[in-house]
Every structure is written in structure tokens, then in C-alpha cells.
Tab-separated table of N, CA and C in Angstrom:
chain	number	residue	atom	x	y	z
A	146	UNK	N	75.616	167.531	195.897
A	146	UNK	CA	75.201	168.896	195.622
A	146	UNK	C	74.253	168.976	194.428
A	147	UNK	N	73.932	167.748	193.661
A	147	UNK	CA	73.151	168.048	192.395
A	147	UNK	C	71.373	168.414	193.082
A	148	UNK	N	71.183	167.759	193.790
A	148	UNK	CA	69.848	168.135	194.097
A	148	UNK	C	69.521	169.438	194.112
A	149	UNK	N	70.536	170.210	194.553
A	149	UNK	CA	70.629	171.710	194.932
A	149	UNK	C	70.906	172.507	193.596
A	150	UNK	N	71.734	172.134	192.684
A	150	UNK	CA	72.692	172.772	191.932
A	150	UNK	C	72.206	172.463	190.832
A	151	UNK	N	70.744	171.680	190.386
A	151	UNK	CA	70.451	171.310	189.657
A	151	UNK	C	69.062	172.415	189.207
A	152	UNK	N	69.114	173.103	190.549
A	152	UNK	CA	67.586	174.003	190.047
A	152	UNK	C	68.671	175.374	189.644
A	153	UNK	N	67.410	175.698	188.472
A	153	UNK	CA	68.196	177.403	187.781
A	153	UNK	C	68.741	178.618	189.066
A	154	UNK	N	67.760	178.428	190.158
A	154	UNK	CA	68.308	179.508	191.077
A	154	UNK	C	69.416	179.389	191.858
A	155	UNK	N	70.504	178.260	191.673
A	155	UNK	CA	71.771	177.735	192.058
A	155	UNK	C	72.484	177.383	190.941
A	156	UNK	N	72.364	177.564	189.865
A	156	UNK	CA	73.070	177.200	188.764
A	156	UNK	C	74.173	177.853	188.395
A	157	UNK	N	74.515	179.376	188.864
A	157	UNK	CA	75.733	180.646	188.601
A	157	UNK	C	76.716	179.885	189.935
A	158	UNK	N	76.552	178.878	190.373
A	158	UNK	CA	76.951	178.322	191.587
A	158	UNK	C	77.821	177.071	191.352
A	159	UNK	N	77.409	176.550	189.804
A	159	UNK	CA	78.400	175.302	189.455
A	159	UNK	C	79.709	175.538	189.041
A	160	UNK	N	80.629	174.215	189.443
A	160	UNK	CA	82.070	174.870	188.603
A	160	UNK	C	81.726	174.549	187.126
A	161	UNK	N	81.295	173.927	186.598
A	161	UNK	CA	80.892	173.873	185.241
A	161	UNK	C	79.698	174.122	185.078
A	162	UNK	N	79.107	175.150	184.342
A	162	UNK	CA	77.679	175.295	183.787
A	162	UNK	C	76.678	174.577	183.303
A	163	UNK	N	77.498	173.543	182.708
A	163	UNK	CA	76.302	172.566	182.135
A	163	UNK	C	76.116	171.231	183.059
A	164	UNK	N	77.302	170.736	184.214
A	164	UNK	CA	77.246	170.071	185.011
A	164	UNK	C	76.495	170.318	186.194
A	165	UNK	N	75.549	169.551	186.548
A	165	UNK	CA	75.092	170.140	188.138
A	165	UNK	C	75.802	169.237	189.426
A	166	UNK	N	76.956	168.611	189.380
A	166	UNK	CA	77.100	168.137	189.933
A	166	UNK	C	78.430	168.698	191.015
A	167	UNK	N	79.066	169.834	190.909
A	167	UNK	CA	80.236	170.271	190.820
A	167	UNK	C	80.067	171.657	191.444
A	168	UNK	N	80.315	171.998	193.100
A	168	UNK	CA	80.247	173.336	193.425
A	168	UNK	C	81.045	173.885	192.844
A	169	UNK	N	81.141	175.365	192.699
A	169	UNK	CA	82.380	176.109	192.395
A	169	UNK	C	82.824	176.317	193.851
A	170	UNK	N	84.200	175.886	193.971
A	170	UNK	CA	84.288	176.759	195.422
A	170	UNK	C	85.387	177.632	195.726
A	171	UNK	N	85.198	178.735	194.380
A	171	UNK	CA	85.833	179.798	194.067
A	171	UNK	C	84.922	180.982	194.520
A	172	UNK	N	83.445	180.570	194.656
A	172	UNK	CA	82.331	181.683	195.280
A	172	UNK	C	82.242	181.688	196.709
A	173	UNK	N	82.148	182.835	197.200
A	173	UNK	CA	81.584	183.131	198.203
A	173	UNK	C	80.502	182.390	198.934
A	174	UNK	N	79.552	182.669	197.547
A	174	UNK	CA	78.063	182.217	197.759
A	174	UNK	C	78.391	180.564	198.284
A	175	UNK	N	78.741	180.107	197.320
A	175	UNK	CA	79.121	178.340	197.472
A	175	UNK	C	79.321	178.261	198.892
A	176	UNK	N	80.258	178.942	199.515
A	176	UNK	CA	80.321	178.355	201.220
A	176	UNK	C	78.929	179.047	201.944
A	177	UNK	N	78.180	179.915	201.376
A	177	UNK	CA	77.119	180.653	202.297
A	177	UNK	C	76.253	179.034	202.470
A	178	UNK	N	76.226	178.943	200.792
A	178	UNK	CA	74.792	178.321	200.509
A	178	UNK	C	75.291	176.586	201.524
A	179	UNK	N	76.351	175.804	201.281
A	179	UNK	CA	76.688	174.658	202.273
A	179	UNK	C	76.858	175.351	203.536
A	180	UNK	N	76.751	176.259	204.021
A	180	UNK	CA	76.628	176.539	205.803
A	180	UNK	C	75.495	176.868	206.200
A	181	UNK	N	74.412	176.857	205.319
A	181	UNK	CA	73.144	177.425	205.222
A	181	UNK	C	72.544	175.597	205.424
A	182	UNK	N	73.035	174.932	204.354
A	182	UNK	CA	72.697	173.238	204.705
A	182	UNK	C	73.043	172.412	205.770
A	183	UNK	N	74.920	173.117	206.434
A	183	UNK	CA	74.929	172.804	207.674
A	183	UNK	C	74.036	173.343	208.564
A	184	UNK	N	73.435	174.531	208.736
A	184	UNK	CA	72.880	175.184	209.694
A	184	UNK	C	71.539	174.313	209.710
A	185	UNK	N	70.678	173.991	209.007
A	185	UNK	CA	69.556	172.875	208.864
A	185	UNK	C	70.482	171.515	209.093
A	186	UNK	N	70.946	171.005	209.006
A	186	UNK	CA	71.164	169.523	209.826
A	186	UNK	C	71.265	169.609	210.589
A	187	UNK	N	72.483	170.443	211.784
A	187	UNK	CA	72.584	170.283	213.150
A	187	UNK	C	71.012	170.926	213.496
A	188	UNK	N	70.714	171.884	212.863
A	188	UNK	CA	69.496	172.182	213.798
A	188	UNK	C	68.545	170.936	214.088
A	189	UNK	N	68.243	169.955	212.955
A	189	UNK	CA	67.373	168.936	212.789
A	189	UNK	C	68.173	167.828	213.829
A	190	UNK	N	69.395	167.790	214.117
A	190	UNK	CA	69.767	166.842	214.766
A	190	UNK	C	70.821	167.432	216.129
A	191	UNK	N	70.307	167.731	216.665
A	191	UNK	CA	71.256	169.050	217.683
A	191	UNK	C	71.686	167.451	218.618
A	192	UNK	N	71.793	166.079	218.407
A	192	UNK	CA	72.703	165.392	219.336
A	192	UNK	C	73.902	164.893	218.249
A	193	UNK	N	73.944	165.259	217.332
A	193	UNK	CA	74.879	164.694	216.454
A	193	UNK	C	76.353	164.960	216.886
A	194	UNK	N	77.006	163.770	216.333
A	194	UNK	CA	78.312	164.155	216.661
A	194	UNK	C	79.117	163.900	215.521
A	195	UNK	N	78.527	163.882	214.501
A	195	UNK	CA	79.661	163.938	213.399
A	195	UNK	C	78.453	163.993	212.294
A	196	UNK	N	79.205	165.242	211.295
A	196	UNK	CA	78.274	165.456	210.521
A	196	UNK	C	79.194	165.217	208.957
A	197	UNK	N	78.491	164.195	208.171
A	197	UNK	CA	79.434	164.015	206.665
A	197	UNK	C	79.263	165.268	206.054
A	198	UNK	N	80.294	165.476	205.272
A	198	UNK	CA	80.427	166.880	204.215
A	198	UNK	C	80.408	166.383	203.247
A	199	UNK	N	80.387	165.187	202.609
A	199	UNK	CA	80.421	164.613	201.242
A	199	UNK	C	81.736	164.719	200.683
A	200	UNK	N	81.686	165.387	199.328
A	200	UNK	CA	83.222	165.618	198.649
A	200	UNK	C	83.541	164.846	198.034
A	201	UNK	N	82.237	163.546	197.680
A	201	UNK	CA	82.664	162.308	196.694
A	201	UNK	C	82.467	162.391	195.104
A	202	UNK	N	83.678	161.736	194.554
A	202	UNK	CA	83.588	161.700	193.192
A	202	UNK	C	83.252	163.159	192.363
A	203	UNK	N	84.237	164.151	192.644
A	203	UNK	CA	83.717	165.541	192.358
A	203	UNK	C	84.664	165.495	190.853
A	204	UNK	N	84.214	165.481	190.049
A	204	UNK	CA	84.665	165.126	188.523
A	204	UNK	C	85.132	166.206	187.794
A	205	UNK	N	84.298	167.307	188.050
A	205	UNK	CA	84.465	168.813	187.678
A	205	UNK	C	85.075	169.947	188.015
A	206	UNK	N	85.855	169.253	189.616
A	206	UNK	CA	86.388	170.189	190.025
A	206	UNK	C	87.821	170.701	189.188
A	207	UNK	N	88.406	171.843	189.255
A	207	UNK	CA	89.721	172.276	188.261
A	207	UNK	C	88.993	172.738	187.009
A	208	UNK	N	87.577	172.464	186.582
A	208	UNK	CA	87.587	172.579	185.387
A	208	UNK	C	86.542	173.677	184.822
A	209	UNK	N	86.109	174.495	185.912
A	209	UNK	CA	85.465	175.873	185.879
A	209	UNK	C	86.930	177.305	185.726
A	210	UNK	N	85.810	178.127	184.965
A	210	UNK	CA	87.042	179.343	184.448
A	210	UNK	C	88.006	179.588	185.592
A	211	UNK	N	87.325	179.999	186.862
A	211	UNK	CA	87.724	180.137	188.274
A	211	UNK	C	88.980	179.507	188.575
A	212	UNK	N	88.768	178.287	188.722
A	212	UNK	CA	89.729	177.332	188.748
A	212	UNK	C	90.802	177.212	187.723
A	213	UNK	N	90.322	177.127	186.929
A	213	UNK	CA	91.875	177.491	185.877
A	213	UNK	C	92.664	178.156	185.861
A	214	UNK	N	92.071	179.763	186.291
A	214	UNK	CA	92.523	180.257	186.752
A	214	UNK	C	93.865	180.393	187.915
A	215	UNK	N	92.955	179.616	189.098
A	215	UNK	CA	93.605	179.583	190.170
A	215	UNK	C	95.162	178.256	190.168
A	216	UNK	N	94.414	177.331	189.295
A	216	UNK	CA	95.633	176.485	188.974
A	216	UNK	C	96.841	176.806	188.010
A	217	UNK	N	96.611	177.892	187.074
A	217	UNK	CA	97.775	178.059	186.822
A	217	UNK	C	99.033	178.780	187.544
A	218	UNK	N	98.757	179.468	188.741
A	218	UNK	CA	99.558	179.411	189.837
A	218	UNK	C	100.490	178.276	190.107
A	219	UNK	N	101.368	178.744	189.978
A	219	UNK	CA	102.836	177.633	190.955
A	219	UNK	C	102.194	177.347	191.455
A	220	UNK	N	102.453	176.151	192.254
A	220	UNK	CA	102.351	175.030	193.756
A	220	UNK	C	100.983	174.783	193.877
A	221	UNK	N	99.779	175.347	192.968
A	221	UNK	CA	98.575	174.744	193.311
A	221	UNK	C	98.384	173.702	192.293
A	222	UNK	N	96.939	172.849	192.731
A	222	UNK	CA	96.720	171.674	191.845
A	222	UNK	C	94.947	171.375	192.287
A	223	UNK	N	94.755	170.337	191.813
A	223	UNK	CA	93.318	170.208	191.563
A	223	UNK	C	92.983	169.937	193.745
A	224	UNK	N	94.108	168.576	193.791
A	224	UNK	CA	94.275	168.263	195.333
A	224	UNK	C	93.953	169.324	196.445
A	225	UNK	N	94.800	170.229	196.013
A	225	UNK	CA	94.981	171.585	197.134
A	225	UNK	C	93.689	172.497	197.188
A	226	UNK	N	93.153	172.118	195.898
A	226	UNK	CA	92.204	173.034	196.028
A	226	UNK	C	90.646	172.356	196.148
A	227	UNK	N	90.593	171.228	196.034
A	227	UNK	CA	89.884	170.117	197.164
A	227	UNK	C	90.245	170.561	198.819
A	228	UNK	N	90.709	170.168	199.051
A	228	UNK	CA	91.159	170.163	200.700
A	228	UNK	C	90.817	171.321	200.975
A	229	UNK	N	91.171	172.250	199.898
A	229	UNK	CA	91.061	173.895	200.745
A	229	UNK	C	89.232	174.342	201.018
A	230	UNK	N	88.672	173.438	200.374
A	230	UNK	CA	87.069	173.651	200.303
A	230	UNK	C	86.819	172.829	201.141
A	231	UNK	N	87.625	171.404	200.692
A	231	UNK	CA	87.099	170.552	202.638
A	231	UNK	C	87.375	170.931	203.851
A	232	UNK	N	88.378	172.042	204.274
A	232	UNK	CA	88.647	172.458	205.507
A	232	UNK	C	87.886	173.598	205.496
A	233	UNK	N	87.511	174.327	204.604
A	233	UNK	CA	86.906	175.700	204.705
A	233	UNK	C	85.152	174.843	205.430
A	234	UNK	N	84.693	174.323	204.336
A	234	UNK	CA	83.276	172.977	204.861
A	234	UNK	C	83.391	172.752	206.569
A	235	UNK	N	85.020	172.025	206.468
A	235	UNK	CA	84.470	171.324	208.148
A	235	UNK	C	84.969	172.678	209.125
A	236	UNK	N	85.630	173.507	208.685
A	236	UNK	CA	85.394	174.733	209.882
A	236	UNK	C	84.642	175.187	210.115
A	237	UNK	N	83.715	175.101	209.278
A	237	UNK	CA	82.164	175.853	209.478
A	237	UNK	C	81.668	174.944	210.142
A	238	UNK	N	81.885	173.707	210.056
A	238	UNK	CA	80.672	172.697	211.437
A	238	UNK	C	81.531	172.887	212.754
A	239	UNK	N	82.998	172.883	212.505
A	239	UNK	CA	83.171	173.271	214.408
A	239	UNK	C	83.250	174.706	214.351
A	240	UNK	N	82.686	175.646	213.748
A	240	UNK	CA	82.674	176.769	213.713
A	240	UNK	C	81.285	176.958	215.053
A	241	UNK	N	80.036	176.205	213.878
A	241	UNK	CA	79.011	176.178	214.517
A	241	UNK	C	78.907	175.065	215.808
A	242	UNK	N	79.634	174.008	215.798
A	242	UNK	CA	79.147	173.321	216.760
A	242	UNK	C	80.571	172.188	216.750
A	243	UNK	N	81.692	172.853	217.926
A	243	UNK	CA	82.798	172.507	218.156
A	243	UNK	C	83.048	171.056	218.511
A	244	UNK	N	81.707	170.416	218.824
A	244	UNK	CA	81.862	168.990	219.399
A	244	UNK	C	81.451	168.329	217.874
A	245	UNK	N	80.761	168.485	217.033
A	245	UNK	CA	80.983	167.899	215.979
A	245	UNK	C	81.926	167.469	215.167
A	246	UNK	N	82.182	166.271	214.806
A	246	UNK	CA	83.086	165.772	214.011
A	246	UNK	C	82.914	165.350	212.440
A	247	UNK	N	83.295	166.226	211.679
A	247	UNK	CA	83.245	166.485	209.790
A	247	UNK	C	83.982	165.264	209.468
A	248	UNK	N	83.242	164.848	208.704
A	248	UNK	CA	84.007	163.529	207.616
A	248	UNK	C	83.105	163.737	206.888
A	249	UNK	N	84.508	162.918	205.844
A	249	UNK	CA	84.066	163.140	204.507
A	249	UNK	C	84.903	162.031	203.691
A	250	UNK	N	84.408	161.471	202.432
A	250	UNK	CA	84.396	160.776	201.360
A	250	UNK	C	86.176	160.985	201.020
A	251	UNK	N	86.976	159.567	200.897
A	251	UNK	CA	88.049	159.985	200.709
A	251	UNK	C	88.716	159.839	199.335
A	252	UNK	N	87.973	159.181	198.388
A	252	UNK	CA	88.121	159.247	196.993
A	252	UNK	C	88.890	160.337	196.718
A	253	UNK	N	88.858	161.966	196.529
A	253	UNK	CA	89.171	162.777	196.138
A	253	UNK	C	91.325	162.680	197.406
A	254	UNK	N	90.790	162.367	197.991
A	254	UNK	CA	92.279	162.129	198.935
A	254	UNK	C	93.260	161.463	198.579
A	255	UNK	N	92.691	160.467	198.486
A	255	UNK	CA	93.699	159.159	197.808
A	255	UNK	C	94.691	159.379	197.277
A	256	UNK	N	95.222	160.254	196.193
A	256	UNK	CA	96.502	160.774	195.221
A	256	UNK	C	97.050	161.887	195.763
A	257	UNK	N	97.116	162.551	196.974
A	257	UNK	CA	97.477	163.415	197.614
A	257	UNK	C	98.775	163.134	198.258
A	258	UNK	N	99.786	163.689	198.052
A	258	UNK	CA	101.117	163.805	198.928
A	258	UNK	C	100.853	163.796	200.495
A	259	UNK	N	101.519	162.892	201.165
A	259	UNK	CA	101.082	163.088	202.661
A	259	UNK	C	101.293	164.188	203.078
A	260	UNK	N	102.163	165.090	202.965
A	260	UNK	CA	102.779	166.150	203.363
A	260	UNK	C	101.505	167.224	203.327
A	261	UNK	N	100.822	167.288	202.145
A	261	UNK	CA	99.493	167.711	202.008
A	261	UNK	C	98.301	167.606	202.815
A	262	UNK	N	98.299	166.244	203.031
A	262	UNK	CA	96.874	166.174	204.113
A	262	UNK	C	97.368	166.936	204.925
């Protein structure tokens, strides 16, 4: 996401302000603007059958106001609220295009309770 998140007109868009590497995905906008990037790949590749969502090495996530927020809630954690942006991500590709298959980077997975995935 830094390529994107790195210009000023996506910048109210990071979970940390001074990081460009780190969606917030406490915004709205954040899922417009990645379904707006899905909507340009499948278009560019309308035989695809699996489209990556990334989600690697996200360093910053938990650590925007948003998120602090949201983690001091019981039962949430940095994990849950990963996954909840990776399933929100890959519903939008079988949203748009049901035969596609979303993967993604499993670094951020790894320390997750199975019960969780």
C-alpha cells in the first residue's frame, strides 16, 4: 500500500500518519480505495483466477488512534482485527468476481489461535 499511501492525497488514509506503509482499516474510504484497485486488476486481467490481497508485514497495524481505540474492547486484538480487513478485502473480490480466489501473505496469521482463522 505505500506506493499509494505515500502520496499527500491518501495520506488521512494511514493507520499511522507518519508511516506510509499501514492502511487504516477503521475507514470507510480504506475499503473504497482497495476495491477501486481490485476493480483495475480483474478488469486488466478478466481470466484470472486468484487475485493476491497482500497483508504482508503490516507493522503499524493496532497502532493508529482508531485502533486503539477499537482494541481496548474485550475479546479484540491486533489478530482479529487483521483478519477482519482480510475477509472484508477478499469479499470484495468474490463480491466482484465469485470464481476468483483471494490469497494473501501469511506472516500476519502465524500467531493466531486456530479457533480464529
Amino acid at each position: 500500500m505505500e506506493f499509494v499511501l505515500k502520496h499527500t492525497a491518501f495520506a488521512h488514509l494511514r493507520e499511522v500518519g507518519s508511516f506510509p506503509c499501514t492502511l487504516n482499516p477503521h475507514e470507510a474510504e480504506s475499503l473504497a480505495l482497495v476495491g477501486a484497485m481490485i476493480d483495475q486488476v480483474l478488469e486488466l486481467h478478466p481470466g484470472a483466477q486468484r487475485l493476491h490481497i497482500g497483508c504482508d508485514e503490516v507493522y503499524y497495524l493496532g497502532e493508529g488512534e482508531a485502533s486503539r481505540r477499537w482494541l481496548q474492547q474485550e475479546q479484540n486484538s491486533t489478530g482479529k482485527l487483521c483478519l477482519s480487513h482480510m475477509r472484508a478485502v477478499a469479499s470484495g473480490v468474490k463480491a466482484r468476481r465469485p470464481s476468483v480466489t483471494p490469497l494473501v501473505w501469511d506472516d500476519m496469521l502465524r500467531d493466531l489461535p486456530e479457533d480464529q482463522l
